[in-house]
XYZ file of C-alpha atoms in Angstrom:
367
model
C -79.311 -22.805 -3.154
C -82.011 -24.127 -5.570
C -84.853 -26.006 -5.800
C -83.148 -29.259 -4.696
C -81.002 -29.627 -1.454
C -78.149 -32.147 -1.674
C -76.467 -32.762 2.091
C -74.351 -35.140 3.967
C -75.500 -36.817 7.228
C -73.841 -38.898 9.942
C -74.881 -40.524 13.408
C -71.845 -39.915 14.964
C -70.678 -43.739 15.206
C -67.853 -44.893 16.600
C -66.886 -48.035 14.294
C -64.053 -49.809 13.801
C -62.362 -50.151 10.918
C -61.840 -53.388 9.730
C -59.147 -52.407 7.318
C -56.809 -51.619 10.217
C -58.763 -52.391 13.494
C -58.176 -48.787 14.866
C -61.466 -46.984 16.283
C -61.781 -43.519 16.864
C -61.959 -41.424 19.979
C -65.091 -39.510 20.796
C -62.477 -36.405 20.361
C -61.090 -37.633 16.991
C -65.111 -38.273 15.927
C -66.450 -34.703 17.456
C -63.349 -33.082 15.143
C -64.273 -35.104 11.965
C -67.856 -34.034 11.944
C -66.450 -30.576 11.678
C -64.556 -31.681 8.801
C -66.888 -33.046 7.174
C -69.268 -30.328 7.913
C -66.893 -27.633 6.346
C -65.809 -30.145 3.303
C -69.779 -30.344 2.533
C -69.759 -26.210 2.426
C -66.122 -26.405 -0.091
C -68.117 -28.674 -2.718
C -71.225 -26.864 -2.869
C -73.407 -28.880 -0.804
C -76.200 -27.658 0.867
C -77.346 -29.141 4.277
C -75.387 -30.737 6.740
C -76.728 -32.621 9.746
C -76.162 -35.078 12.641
C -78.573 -37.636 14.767
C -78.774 -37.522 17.991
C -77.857 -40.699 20.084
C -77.246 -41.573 23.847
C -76.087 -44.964 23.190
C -72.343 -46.005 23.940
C -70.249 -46.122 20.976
C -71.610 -42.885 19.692
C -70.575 -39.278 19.998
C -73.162 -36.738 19.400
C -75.678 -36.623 22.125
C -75.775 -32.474 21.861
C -76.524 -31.940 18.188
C -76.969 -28.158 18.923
C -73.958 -27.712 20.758
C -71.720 -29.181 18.180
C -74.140 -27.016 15.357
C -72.934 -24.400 16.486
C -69.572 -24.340 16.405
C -70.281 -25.348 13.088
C -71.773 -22.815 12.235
C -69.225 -20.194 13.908
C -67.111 -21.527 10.906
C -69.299 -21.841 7.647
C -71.422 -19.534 6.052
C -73.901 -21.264 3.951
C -74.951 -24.585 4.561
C -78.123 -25.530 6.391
C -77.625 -27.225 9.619
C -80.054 -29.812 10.412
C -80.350 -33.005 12.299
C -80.654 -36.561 10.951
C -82.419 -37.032 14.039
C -83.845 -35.312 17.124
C -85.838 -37.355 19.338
C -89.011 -35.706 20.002
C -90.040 -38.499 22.561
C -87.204 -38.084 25.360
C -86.586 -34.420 24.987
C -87.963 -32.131 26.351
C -90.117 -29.653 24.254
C -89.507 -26.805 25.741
C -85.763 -27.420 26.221
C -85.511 -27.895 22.143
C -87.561 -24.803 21.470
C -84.920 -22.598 23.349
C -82.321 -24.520 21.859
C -82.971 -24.695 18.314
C -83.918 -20.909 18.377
C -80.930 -20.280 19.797
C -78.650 -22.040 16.947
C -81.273 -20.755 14.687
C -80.266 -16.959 15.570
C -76.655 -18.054 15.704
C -76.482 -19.370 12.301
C -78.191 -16.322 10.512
C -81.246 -18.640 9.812
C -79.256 -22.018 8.502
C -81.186 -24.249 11.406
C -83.543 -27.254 10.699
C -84.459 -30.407 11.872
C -85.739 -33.762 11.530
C -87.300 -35.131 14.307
C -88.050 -38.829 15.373
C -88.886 -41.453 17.801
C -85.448 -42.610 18.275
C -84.800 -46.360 17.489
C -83.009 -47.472 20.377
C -85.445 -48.762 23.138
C -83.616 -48.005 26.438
C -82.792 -44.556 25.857
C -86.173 -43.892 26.636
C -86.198 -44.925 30.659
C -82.310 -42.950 30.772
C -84.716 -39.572 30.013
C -87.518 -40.736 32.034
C -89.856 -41.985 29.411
C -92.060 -45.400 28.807
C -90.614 -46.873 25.557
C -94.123 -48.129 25.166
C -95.290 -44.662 24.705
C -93.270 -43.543 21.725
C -95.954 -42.433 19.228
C -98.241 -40.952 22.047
C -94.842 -38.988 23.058
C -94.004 -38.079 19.685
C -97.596 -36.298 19.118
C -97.897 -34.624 22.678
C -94.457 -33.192 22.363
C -94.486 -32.065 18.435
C -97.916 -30.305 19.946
C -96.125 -28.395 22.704
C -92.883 -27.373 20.828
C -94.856 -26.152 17.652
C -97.014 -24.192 20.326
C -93.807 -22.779 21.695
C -92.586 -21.788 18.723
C -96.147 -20.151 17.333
C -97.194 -18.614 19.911
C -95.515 -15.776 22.112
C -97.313 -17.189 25.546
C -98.440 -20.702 25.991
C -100.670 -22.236 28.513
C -100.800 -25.766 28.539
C -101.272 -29.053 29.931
C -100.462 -32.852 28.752
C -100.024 -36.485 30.153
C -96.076 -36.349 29.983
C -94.197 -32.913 31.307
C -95.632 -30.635 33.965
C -98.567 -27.764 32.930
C -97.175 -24.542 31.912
C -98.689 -21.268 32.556
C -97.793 -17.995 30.892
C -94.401 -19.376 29.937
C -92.929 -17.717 26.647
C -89.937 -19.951 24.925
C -86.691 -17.470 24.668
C -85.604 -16.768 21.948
C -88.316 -16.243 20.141
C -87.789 -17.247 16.344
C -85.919 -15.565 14.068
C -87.277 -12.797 12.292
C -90.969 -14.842 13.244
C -90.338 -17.854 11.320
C -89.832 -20.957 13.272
C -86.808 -23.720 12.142
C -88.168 -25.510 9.579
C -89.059 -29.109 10.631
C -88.893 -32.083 8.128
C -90.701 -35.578 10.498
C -88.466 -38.460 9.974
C -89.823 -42.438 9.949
C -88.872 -45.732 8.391
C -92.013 -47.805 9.167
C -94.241 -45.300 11.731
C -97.290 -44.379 9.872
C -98.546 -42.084 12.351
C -95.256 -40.176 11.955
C -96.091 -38.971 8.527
C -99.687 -38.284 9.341
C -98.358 -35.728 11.968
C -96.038 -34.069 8.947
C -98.844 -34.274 6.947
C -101.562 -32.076 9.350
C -98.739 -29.321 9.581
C -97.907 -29.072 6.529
C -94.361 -30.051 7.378
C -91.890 -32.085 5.288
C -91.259 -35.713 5.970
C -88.049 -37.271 5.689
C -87.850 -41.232 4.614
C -84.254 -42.518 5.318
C -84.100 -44.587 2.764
C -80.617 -46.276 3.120
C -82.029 -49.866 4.734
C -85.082 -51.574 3.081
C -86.529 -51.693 -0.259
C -87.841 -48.729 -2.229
C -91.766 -50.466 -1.869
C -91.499 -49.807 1.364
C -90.647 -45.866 1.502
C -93.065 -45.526 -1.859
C -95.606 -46.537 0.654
C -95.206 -44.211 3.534
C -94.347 -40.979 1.238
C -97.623 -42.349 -0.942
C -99.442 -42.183 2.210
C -98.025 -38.647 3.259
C -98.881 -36.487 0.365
C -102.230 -38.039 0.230
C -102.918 -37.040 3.790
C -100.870 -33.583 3.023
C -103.341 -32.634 0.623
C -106.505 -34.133 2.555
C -105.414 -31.237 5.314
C -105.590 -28.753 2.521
C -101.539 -27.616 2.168
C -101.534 -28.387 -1.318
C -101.880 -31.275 -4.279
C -100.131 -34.451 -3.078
C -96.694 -33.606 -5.924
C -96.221 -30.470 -3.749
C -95.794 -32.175 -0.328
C -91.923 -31.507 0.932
C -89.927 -34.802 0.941
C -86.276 -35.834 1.668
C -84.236 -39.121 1.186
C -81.274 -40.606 2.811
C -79.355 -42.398 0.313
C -75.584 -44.056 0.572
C -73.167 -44.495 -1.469
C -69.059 -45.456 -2.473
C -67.482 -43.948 -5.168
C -64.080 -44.502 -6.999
C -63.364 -43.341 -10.707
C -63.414 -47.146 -11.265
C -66.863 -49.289 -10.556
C -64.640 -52.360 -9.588
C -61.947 -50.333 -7.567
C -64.996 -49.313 -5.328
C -66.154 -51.978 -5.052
C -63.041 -53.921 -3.841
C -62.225 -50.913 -1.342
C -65.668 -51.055 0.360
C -66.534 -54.838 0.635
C -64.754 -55.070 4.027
C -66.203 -52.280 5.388
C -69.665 -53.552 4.077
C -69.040 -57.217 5.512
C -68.533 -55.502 9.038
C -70.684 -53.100 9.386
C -72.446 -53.638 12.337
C -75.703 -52.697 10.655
C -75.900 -54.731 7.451
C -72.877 -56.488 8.136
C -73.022 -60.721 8.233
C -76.445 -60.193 6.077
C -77.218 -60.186 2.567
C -74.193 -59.820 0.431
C -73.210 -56.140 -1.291
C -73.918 -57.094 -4.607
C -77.448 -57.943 -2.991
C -78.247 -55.010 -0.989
C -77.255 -52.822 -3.943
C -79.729 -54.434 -5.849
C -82.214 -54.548 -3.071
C -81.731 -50.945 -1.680
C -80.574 -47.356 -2.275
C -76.793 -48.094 -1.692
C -74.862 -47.685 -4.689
C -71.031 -48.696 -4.956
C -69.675 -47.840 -8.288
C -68.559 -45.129 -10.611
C -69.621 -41.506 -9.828
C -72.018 -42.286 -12.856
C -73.746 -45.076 -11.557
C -74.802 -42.478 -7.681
C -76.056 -40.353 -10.675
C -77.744 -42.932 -12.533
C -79.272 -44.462 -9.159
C -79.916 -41.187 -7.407
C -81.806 -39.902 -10.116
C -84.052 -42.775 -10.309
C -85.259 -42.117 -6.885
C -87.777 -39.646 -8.201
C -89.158 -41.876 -10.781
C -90.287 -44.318 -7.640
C -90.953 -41.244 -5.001
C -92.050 -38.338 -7.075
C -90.441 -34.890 -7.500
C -88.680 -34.016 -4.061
C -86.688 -31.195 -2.138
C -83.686 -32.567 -0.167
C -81.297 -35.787 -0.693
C -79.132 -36.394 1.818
C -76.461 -38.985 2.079
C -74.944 -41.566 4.738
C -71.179 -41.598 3.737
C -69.023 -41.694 7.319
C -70.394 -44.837 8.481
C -68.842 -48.602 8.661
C -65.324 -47.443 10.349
C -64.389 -45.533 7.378
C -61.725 -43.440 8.044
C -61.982 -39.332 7.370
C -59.589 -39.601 5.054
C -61.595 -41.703 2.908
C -64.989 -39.896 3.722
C -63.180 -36.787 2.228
C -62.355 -38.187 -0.631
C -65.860 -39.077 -1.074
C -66.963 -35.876 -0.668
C -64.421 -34.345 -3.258
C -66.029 -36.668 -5.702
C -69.552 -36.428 -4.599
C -69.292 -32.420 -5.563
C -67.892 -32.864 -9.188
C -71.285 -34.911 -9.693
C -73.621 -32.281 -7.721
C -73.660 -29.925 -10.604
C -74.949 -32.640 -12.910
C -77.624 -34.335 -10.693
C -78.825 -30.272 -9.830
C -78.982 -29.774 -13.342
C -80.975 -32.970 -13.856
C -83.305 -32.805 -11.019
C -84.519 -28.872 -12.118
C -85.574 -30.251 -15.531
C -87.478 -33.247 -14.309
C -89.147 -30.777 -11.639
C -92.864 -29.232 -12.606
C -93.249 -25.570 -11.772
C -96.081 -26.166 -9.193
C -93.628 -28.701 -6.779
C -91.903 -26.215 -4.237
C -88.404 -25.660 -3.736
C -86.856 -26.762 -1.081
C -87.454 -24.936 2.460
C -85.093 -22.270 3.446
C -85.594 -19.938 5.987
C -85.571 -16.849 3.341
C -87.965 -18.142 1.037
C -90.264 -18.880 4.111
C -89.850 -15.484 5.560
C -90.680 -14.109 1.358
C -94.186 -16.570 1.255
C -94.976 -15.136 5.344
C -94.699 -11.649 4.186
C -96.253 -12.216 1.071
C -99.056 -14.207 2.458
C -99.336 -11.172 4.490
C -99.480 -8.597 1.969
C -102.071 -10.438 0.160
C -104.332 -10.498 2.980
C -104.065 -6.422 3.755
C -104.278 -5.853 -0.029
C-alpha cells in the first residue's frame, strides 16, 4: 500500500433501478457488498468501507458485523466506514466493537465517523437531534478515552458515569483504529479532527469544490495551530463518483437514467451540469484520471480517495464492471499522485506504519 489510498464506498441503498424497475432485497444487497468488497481487493484497491444507516430502504445498520465477515475472506484491504454515527451510538459499545474487528482483521480496521444526516434516527437511539454537535464532541471524548487509556473514570451530560470500567479488547498491539472525522458543511467537525491530530474526510460527491476547499482550508490551519504538523501534512480523504465506459458517449448514454432517478440528485440539475458543477465524472477512464487528479490542485496533497460507485439502482453487475475498469486506471493515478506528493506530506495511515512512528517515537525518547 503506498502513500495514497484509493477505496470504494457504499451506503448500503436499496434503489431501484430504473432501467428495469427491479429493487434489491436486503439479502441480495448484504451479498453484493461482499462482492464488491472482495472485487476492490482483486484490482488492487486499498480501503473498502460502508455507512451506517437505520433508515428504511437501507441495509447496513451493523457495519462491524458485516466487516467482518469481510474480512474472514480478504487479506489486504482496509476496512473502514463511510460513516459511523458518533451521536446515537454508544461510545463504549463502538470501542469494544471496533477493537474487536480491529483484532479480527490483523489490523485492517478504520473509521470515519459523523453526525449522521438523517434527523429521526436520532430519537430511535434515544438522542435530541438538536444536540448533534454537542453529542458528537462528548462521545469522540469518551471513545478516544476508551481507547487511550486502560481504565477510565468519567462523567458527561449524555450516557451514565463510568467508574473503573476498562473497554475489552484493548487495541491491537496498543494502537487504536485509526479515525478519519467526516463532514460536508459542520465546521466544528473538522476542528475536533484537527485537536487530535486525526484525519478528516470531506465527501465530496454533492456540492461544489469551493465549498470542501473551505472546510479542509479550515482543518489544516487549525491542525497545525494544535501543533501536529504544517497545514500540507494534515491527513485528508475525498469521496468522489464516477461512470466509466471505454467510450465517453457510451457512458454517458448508459448512466443518464440512472442519474435522472436517483433519488438524491435526481429531478435536479441536469448531468451534463452536475459534472461540471461537482466531482462526478461520466466519461472515458481518462477523463476519472484527468478529473481525479485535479482534486489535489484545489485540496492540496492528500492520503485516501474513495469512490461512490453502487448507488442510483445500479445493478452489481454493472458496479463490477466498474470496478474492473477503475483498477486498470489505479496504477496510473498511483503513479501520478507519488510524483505530485512532497516528501514532508505523510502517507496515508495504516495501522503498521502507526505502530513503526509509536515505537519509534518511543525509542527516541529513551535514547
Amino acid at each position: 500500500m503506498g502513500s495514497m489510498q484509493f477505496g470504494i464506498f457504499s451506503v448500503g441503498d436499496l434503489t431501484v433501478d430504473p432501467t428495469d424497475g427491479s429493487i434489491p432485497t436486503e439479502h441480495e444487497k448484504l451479498k453484493a457488498l461482499v462482492a464488491i468488497a472482495k472485487k476492490v481487493e482483486d484490482i488492487g484497491g486499498d480501503v473498502f468501507a460502508i455507512g451506517e444507516h437505520h433508515d428504511a430502504g437501507f441495509s447496513t445498520p451493523s457495519i462491524s458485523t458485516l466487516h467482518a465477515y469481510i474480512a474472514a475472506q480478504t487479506e489486504r484491504i482496509i476496512l473502514s466506514t463511510s460513516i459511523a454515527h458518533i451521536t446515537t451510538n454508544d461510545p463504549v459499545k463502538m470501542a469494544e466493537d471496533y477493537a474487536t474487528l480491529q483484532h479480527l482483521s490483523g489490523g485492517r480496521a478504520d473509521l470515519v465517523l459523523g453526525r449522521g444526516n438523517t434527523a429521526p434516527v436520532y430519537p430511535w437511539f434515544g438522542k435530541d437531534p438538536s444536540k448533534g454537535v454537542e453529542l458528537t464532541i462528548e462521545n469522540y471524548q469518551l471513545l478516544r478515552r476508551l481507547w487511550d487509556e486502560d481504565v477510565v473514570n468519567w462523567e458527561g451530560r449524555f450516557r451514565t458515569p463510568l467508574q473503573g470500567f476498562t473497554a475489552i479488547p484493548r487495541p491491537l498491539d496498543g494502537v487504536a483504529p485509526f479515525v478519519w472525522h467526516g463532514s460536508i458543511r459542520t465546521p466544528e467537525v473538522a476542528e475536533i479532527a484537527a485537536y487530535y491530530g486525526d484525519g478528516y474526510f470531506a465527501n465530496n460527491i454533492f456540492w461544489p469544490k469551493e465549498h470542501y476547499i473551505r472546510l479542509i482550508d479550515f482543518y489544516r490551519q487549525r491542525y497545525a495551530h494544535y501543533g501536529h504538523g504544517e497545514p500540507d501534512q494534515a491527513i485528508v480523504g475525498l469521496g468522489g463518483q464516477f461512470f466509466m465506459r471505454p467510450n465517453s458517449q457510451d457512458a454517458i448514454n448508459e448512466f443518464r437514467p440512472y442519474f435522472d432517478n436517483a433519488p438524491v440528485y435526481g429531478h435536479g440539475p441536469s448531468l451534463e451540469d452536475f459534472q461540471a458543477q461537482t466531482p462526478l465524472t461520466v466519461g472515458s477512464p481518462q477523463e476519472v484520471i484527468e478529473k481525479t487528479l485535479a482534486f489535489a490542485d484545489y485540496f492540496g496533497d492528500y492520503q485516501r480517495q474513495m469512490f461512490l460507485v453502487d448507488h442510483a439502482g445500479l445493478p452489481l453487475k454493472t458496479v463490477l464492471e466498474q470496478l474492473d475498469l477503475l483498477g486498470e486506471i489505479l496504477p496510473t493515478l498511483r503513479a501520478e499522485f507519488d510524483a505530485r506528493r512532497p516528501a514532508h506530506v505523510p502517507d496515508a495511515p495504516t495501522h503498521a506504519n502507526r505502530v513503526a512512528a509509536r515505537d519509534a517515537a518511543a525509542a527516541e525518547v529513551s535514547a
